[in-house]
Short mmCIF file of C-alpha atoms in Angstrom, two decimals:
data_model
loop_
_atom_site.label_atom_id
_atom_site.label_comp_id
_atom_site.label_asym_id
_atom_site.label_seq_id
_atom_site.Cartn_x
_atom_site.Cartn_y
_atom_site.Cartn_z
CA UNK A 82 0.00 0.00 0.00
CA UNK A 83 1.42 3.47 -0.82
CA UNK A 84 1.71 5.66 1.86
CA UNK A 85 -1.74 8.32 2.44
CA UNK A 86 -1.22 11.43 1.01
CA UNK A 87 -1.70 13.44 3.84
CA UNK A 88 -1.08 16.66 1.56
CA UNK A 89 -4.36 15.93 -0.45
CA UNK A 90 -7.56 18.10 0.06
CA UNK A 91 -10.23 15.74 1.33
CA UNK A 92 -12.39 17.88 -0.85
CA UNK A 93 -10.24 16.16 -3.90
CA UNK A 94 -10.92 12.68 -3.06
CA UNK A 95 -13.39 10.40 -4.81
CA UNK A 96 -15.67 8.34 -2.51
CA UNK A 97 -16.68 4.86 -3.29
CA UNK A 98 -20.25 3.86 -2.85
CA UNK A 99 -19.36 2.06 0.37
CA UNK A 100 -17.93 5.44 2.02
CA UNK A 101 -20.82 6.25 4.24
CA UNK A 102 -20.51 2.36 5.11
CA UNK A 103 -17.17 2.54 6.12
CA UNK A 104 -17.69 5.73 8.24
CA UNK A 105 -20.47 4.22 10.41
CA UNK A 106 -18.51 1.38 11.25
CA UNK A 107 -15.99 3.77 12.23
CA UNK A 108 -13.32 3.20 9.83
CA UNK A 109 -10.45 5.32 9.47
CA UNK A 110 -10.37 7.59 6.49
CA UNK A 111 -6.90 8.27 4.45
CA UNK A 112 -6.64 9.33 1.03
CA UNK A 113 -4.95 6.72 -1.14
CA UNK A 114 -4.98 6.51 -4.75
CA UNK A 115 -7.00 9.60 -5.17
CA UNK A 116 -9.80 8.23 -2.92
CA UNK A 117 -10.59 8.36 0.71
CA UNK A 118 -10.23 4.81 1.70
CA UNK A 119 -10.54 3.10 5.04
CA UNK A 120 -7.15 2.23 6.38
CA UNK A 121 -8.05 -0.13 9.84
CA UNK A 122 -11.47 0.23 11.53
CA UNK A 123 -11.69 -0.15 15.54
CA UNK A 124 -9.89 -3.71 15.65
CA UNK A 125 -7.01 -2.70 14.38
CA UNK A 126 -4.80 -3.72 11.63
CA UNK A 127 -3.27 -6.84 13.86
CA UNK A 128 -6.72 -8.09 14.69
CA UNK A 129 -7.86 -7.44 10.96
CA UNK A 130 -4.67 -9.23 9.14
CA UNK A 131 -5.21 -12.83 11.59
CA UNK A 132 -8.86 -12.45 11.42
CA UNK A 133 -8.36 -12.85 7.78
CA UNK A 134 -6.26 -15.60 7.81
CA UNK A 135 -8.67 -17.96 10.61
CA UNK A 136 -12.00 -16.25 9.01
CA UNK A 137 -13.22 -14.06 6.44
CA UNK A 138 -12.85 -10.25 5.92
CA UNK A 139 -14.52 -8.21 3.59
CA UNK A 140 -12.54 -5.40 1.76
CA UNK A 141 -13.53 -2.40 -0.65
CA UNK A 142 -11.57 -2.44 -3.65
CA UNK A 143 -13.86 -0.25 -5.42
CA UNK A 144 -11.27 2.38 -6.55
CA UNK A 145 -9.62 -0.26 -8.41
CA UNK A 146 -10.58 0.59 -12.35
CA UNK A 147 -12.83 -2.28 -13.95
CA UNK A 148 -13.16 -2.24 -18.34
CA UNK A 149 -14.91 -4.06 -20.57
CA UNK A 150 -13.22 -4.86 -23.91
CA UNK A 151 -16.12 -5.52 -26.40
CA UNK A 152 -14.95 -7.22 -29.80
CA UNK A 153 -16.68 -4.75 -32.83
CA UNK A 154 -16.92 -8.41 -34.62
CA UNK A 155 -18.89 -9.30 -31.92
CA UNK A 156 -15.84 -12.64 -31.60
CA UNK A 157 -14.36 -12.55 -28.13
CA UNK A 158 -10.80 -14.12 -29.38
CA UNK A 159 -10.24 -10.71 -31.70
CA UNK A 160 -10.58 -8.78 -28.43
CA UNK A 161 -7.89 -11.25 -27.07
CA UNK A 162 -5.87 -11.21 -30.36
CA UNK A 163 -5.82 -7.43 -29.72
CA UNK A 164 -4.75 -7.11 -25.97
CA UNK A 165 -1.93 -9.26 -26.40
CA UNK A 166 -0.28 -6.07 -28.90
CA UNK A 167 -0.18 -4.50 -25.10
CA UNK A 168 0.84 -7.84 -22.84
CA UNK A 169 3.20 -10.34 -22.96
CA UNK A 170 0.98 -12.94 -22.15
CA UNK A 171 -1.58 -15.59 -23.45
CA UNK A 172 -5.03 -13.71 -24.15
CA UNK A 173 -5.90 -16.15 -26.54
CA UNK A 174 -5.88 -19.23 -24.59
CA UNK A 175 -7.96 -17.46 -21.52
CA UNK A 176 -11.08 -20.15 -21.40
CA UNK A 177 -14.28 -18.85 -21.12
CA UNK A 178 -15.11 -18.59 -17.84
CA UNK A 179 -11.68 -17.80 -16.50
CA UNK A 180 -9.17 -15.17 -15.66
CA UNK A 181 -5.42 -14.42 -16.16
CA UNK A 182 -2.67 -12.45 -14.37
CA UNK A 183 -1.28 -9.75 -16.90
CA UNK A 184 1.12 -6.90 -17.25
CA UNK A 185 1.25 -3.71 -19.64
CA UNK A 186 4.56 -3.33 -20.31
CA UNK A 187 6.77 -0.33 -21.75
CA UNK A 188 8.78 0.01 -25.25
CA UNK A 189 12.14 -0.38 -22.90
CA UNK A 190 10.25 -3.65 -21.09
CA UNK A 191 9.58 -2.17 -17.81
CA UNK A 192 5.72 -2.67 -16.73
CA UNK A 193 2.81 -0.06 -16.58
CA UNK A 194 0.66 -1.46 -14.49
CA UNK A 195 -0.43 -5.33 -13.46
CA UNK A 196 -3.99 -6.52 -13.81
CA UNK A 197 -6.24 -9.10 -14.41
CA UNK A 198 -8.25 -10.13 -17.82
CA UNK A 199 -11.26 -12.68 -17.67
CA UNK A 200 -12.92 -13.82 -20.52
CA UNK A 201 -16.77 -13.29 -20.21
CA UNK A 202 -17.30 -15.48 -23.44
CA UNK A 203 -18.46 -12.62 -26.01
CA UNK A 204 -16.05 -9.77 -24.44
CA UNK A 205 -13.37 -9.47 -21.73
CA UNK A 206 -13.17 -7.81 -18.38
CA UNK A 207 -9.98 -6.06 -16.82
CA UNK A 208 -9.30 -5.28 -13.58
CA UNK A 209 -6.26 -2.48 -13.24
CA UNK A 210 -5.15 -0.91 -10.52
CA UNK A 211 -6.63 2.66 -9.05
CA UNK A 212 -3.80 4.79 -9.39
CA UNK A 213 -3.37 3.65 -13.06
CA UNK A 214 -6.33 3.39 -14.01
CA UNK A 215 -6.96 6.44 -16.45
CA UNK A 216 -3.82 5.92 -18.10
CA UNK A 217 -4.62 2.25 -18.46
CA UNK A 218 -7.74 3.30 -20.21
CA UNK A 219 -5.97 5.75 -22.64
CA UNK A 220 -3.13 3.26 -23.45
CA UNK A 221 -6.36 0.56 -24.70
CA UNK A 222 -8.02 3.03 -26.66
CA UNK A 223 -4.91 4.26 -28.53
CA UNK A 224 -3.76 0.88 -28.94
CA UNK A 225 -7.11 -1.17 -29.55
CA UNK A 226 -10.09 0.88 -30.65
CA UNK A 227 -9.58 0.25 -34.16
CA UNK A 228 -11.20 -4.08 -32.95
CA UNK A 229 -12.50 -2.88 -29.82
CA UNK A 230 -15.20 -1.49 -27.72
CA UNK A 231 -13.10 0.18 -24.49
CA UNK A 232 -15.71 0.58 -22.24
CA UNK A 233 -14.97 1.74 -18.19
CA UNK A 234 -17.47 0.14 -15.59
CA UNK A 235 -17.97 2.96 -13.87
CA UNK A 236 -21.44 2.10 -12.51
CA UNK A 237 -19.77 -0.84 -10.60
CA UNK A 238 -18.36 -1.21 -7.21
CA UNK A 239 -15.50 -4.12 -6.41
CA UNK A 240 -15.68 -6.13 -2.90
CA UNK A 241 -12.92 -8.88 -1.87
CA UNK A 242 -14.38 -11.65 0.18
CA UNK A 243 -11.08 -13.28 1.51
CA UNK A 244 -10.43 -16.43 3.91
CA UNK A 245 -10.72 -19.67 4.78
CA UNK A 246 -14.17 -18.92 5.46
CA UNK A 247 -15.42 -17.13 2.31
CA UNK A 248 -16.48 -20.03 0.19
CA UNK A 249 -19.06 -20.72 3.41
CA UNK A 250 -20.07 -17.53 3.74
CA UNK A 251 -20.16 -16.79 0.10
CA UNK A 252 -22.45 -19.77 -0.58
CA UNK A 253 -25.46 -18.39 1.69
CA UNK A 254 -25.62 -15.96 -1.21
CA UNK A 255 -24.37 -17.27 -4.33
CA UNK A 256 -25.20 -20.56 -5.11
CA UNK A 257 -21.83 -21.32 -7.49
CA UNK A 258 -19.29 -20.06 -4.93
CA UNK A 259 -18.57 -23.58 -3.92
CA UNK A 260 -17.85 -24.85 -7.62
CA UNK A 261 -15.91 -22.21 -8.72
CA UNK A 262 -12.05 -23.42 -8.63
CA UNK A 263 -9.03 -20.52 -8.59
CA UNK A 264 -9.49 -18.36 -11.44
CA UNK A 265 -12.79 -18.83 -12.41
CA UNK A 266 -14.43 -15.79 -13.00
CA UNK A 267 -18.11 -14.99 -15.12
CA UNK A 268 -21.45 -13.21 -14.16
CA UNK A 269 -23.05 -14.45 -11.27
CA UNK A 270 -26.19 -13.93 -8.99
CA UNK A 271 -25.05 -13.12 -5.77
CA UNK A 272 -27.69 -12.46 -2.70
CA UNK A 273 -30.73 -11.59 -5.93
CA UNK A 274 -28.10 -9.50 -7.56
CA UNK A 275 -26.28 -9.90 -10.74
CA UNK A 276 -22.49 -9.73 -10.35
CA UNK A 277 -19.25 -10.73 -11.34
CA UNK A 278 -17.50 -13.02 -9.10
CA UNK A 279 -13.71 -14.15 -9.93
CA UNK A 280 -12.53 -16.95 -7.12
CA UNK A 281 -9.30 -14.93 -6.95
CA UNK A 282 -7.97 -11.86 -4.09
CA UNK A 283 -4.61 -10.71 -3.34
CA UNK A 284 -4.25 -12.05 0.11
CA UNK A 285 -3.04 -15.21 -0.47
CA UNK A 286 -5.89 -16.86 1.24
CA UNK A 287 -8.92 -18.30 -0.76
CA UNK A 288 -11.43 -15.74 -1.61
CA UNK A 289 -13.33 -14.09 -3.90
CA UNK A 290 -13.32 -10.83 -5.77
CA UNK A 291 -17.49 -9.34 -6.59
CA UNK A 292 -18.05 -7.20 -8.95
CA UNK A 293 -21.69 -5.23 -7.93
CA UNK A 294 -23.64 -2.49 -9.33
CA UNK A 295 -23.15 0.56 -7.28
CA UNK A 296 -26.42 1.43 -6.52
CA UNK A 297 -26.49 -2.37 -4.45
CA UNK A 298 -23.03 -2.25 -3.03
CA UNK A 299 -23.92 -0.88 0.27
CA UNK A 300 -27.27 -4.10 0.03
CA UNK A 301 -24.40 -6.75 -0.41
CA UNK A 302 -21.77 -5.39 1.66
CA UNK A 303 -24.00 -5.49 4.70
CA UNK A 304 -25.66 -8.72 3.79
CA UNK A 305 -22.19 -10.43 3.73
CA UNK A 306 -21.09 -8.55 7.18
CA UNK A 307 -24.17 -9.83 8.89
CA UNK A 308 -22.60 -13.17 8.99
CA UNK A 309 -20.40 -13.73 12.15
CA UNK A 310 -16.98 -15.30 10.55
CA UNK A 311 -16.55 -11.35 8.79
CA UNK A 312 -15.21 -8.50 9.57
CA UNK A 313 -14.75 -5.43 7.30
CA UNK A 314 -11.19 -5.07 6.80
CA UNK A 315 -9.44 -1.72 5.79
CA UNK A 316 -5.82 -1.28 3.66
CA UNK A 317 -3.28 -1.26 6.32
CA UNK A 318 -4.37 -5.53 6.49
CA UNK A 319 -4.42 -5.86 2.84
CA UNK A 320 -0.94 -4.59 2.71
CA UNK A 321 0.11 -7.03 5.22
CA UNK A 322 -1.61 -9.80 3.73
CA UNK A 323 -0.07 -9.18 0.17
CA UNK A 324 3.59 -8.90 1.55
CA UNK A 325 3.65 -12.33 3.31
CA UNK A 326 1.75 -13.97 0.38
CA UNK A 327 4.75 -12.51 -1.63
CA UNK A 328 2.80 -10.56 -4.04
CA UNK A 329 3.38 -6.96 -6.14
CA UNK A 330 2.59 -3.63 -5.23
CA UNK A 331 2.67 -1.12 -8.66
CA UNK A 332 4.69 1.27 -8.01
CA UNK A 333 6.77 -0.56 -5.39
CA UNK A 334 7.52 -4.05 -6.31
CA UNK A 335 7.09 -3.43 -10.06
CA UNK A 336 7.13 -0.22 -12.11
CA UNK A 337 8.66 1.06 -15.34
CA UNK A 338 12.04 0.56 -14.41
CA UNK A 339 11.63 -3.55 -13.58
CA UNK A 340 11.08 -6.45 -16.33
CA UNK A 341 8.41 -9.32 -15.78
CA UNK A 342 11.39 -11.39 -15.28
CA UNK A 343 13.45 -8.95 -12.69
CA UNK A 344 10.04 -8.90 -11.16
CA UNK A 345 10.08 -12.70 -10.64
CA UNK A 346 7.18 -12.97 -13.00
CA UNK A 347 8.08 -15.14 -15.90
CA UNK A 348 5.68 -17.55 -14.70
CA UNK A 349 2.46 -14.98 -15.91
CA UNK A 350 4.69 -15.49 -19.31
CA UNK A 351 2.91 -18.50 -21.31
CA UNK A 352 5.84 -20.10 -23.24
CA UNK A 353 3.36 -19.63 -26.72
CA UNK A 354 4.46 -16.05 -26.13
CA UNK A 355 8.19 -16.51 -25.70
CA UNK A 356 10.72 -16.77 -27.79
CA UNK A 357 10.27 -20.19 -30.04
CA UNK A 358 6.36 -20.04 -29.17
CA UNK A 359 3.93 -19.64 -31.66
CA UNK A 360 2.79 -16.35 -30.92
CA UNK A 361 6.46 -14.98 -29.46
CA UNK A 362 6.99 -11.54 -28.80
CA UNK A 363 4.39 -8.71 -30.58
CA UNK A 364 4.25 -6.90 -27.46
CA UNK A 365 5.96 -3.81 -26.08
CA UNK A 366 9.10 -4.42 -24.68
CA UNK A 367 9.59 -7.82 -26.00
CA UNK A 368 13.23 -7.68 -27.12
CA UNK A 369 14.64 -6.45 -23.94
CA UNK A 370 12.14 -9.20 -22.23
CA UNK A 371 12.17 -12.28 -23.95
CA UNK A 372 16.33 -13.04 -23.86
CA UNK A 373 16.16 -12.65 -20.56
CA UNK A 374 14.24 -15.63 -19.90
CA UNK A 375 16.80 -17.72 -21.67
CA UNK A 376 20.50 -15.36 -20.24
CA UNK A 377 18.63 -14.12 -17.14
CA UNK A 378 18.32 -10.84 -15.85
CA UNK A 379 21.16 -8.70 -13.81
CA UNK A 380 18.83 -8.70 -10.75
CA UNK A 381 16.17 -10.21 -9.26
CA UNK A 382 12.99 -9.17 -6.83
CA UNK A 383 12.99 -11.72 -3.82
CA UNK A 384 11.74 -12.26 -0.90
CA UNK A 385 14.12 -11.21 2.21
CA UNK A 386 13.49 -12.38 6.33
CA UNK A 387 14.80 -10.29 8.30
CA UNK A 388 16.98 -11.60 11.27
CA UNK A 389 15.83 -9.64 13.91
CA UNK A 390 12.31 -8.36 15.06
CA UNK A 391 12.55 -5.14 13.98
CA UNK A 392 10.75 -4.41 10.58
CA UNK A 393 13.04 -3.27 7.07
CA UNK A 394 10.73 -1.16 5.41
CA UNK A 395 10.38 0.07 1.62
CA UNK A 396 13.79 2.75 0.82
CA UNK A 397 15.90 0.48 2.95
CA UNK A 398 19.53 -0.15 1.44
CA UNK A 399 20.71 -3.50 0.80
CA UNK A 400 24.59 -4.25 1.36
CA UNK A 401 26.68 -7.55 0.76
CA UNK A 402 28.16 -7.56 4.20
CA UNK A 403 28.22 -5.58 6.64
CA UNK A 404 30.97 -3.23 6.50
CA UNK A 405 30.69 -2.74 2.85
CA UNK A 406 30.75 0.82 1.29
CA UNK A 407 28.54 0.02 -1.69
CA UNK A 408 24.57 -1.19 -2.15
CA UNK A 409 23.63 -3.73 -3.53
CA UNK A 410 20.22 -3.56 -3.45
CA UNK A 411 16.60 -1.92 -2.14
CA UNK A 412 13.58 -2.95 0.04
CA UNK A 413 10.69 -2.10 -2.19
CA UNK A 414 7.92 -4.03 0.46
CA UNK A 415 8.36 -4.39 4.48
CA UNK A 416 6.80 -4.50 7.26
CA UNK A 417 6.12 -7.24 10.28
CA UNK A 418 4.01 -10.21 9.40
CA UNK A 419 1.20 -10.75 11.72
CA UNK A 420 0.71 -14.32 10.79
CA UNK A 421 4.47 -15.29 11.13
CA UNK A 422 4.65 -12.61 14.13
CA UNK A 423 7.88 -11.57 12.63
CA UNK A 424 9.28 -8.91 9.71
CA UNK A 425 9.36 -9.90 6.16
CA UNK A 426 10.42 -7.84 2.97
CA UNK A 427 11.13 -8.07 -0.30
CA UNK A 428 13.49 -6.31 -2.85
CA UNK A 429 15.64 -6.15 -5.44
CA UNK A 430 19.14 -8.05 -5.12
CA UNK A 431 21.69 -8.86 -8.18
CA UNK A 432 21.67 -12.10 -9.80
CA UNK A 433 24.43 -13.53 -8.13
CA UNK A 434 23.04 -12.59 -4.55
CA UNK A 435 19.52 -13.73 -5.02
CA UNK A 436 19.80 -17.72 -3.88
CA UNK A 437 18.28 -19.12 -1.15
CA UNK A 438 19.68 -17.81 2.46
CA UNK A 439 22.09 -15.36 1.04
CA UNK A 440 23.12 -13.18 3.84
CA UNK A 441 22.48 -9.43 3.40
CA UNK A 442 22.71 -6.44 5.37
CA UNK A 443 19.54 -3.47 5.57
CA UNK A 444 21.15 -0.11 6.52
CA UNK A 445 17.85 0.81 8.69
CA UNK A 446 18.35 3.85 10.63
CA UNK A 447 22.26 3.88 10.22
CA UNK A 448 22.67 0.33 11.36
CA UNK A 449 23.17 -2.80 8.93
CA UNK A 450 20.27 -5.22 10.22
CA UNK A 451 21.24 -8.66 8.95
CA UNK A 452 18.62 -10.48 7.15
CA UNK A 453 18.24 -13.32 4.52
CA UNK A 454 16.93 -14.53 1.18
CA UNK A 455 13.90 -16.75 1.56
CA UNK A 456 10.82 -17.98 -0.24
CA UNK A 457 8.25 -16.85 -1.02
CA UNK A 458 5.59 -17.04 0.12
CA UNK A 459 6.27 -16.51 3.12
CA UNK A 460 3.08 -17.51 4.35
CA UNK A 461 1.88 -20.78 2.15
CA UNK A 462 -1.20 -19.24 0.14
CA UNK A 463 -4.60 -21.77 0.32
CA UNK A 464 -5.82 -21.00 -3.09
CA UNK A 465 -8.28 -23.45 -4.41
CA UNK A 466 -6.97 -25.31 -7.57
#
C-alpha cells in the first residue's frame, strides 16, 4: 500500500459507494490513490490481518478501475488477439469462464501497471489498478479501438471476500461459490443481484473478488457482514496480507524501471508467447524481455526475512556484508508479518546474490540489520486449484 497522502484536500478525493458504510462502522479515512479509503477500523490492523487468515474479511476495492473490452466483430478471441499487442501474455488461450494475471509493459520492457483479464465469453473484463487506471484506459483506446469497444465500468463497485471462510459464507448468497475453482471468473447472482464473481484476491488466502452495481453495493456489503466469521477489513491488512503472500505492489515491487522477469514474474509469461512459441513476442518491450528468460536478468525481486524483530521497510539499502561501502540492493515491500509474528520484505538483489539464504545487510536507521533470502511465500497461500 502506498503511503496516504496526507497533503491531499479531502475535498479532492473520490468516494466509493461504500464510504458512508465505512464511516459508520468507524473506519479510518486516508486518502490513497485519489480516494478516501478506510485504512483499519476499531480492531485494528493486527486483529484485521489474523482475522483474515482464521476467518473471512470483507474489503472495498472499489477504486480499483474495472473495463470491458467488447470485440466490434462481436468474436471474443479478436478482443484477445488485440490485448496481447499490449501484454506479454496468453489472451488467446484465456477459457471462457476464467481469468489471467497480466502486465502492460513499456517500449524499454519495464511494466505499466499489473492486472487481471477474464474472458466473459463474447467480451473481456480487466481489472487495473486505481492509481493507473486512467492511463490504463488511454493506453487501450490508442492501442485497440480500431477491434475494440473500451468501455470503463464505472457504474460498478469491487468487494474482496477473503479467507478460509469465504467459500461458506459466500455460498449463503451465491449458489456457485462452492464450484468455482481458482481463477474462475463470469457473471453471477449473488444475494438476488447480478455480479461478477472471480474466485481470486490478493491475500493469499482463498477468496473471492465481486463485482456489484453501485447502486447495491452498500445491500451486499452489509448482507455479507451480517454473517459472524466477517469483519470489514481496511488497507493497512491488505498490505500485510499481500507482503507475506509474496505478491506486487505497482509502483513498489514493479514499475517502469523492472522487467516481468526482474520482477520474478516469468511464470504470468505462457511459453506460446516466448521466444520459439507460436505467438512470441508482438508486445511492447519484448526484445529487452524475452532473452532474458533464456540469459537471465542482472537482478532479481525476492523475498528477504529479516533476522531480527525489527521491521526493514520500503527505501531500505541493501549491502553484501556488513561493512561494505557500496549497495547492492533496495527494500521495495516491508513491514512485520502478523501471521508469522515476525518482519518480512522483499526487494531487489543482483543475480548472483539472489539464492536461497544469502546473507544481506539493511542499513535501517544507520545500522546494517542482517537479514536473509527466503521464499516466497512466506506464508503458504490456500488457493483453491
Amino acid at each position: 500500500m502506498a503511503e496516504p497522502a496526507a497533503a491531499t484536500s479531502s475535498s479532492s478525493l473520490k468516494r466509493t459507494p461504500l464510504h458512508a458504510l465505512h464511516v459508520s462502522l468507524g473506519g479510518k479515512m486516508v486518502p490513497f490513490a485519489g480516494y478516501e479509503m478506510p485504512v483499519q477500523y476499531a480492531p485494528g490492523v493486527l486483529k484485521e490481518h489474523l482475522h483474515t487468515r482464521a476467518a473471512a474479511g470483507l474489503f472495498d476495492v472499489s477504486h480499483m478501475g474495472q473495463v470491458a473490452l467488447v470485440p466490434k466483430s462481436g468474436t471474443a478471441v479478436d478482443a484477445a488477439a488485440a490485448l496481447e499487442r499490449l501484454v506479454p501474455q496468453d489472451i488467446i488461450g484465456i477459457p471462457a469462464g476464467r481469468q489471467r494475471y497480466a502486465q502492460f509493459t513499456t517500449a524499454e520492457g519495464g511494466i505499466l501497471d499489473d492486472l487481471m483479464v477474464a474472458n466473459f465469453g463474447e467480451h473481456l473484463v480487466l481489472v487495473v489498478n486505481a492509481a493507473c487506471k486512467d492511463a490504463d484506459i488511454q493506453l487501450l483506446r490508442d492501442g485497440l479501438s480500431d477491434v475494440c469497444e473500451v468501455q470503463p465500468l464505472i457504474d460498478r463497485a469491487l468487494l474482496a471476500l477473503q479467507g478460509p471462510k469465504a467459500v461458506s459464507v459466500l455460498a449463503k448468497f451465491c449458489a456457485d461459490a462452492g464450484a468455482m475453482r481458482f481463477m474462475d471468473s463470469g457473471p453471477r447472482m449473488v444475494d438476488g443481484i447480478t455480479c461478477y464473481v472471480s474466485r481470486s484476491g490478493y491475500t493469499g488466502e482463498d477468496g473471492y473478488e465481486i463485482s456489484v452495481p453501485a447502486d447495491k453495493a452498500e445491500q451486499l456489503a452489509e448482507a455479507l457482514l451480517s454473517d459472524k466469521d466477517v469483519l470489514p477489513i481496511g488497507l493497512g491488512a491488505r498490505d500485510s496480507l499481500r507482503l507475506e503472500a509474496g505478491l506486487c505492489l505497482y509502483g513498489h515491487d514493479i514499475d517502469t524501471t523492472t522487467t516481468p522477469v526482474e520482477a520474478a514474474l516469468e511464470w504470468s509469461v505462457q511459453k506460446i508467447r516466448r521466444s520459439g512459441g507460436a505467438r512470441a513476442g508482438g508486445f511492447p518491450g519484448a526484445a529487452k524481455i524475452l532473452p532474458q528468460f533464456d540469459a537471465g536478468a542482472a537482478r532479481r525481486r525476492v523475498g528477504l526475512r529479516p533476522e531480527g524483530r525489527a521491521p526493514v521497510r520500503e527505501g531500505a539499502t541493501l549491502f553484501a556484508t556488513a561493512d561494505a561501502s557500496e549497495p547492492v540492493g533496495k527494500v521495495t515491500s516491508g513491514g512485520f508479518g502478523p501471521t508469522l509474528n515476525a518482519p518480512v520484505a522483499m526487494g531487489y538483489v543482483p543475480t548472483a546474490l539472489a539464492a536461497l539464504d544469502t546473507q544481506l545487510f539493511a542499513d535501517v536507521r544507520g545500522q546494517r540489520l542482517p537479514l536473509r533470502v527466503a521464499a516466497t511465500p512466506f506464508v503458504p497461500n490456500t488457493y483453491k486449484r
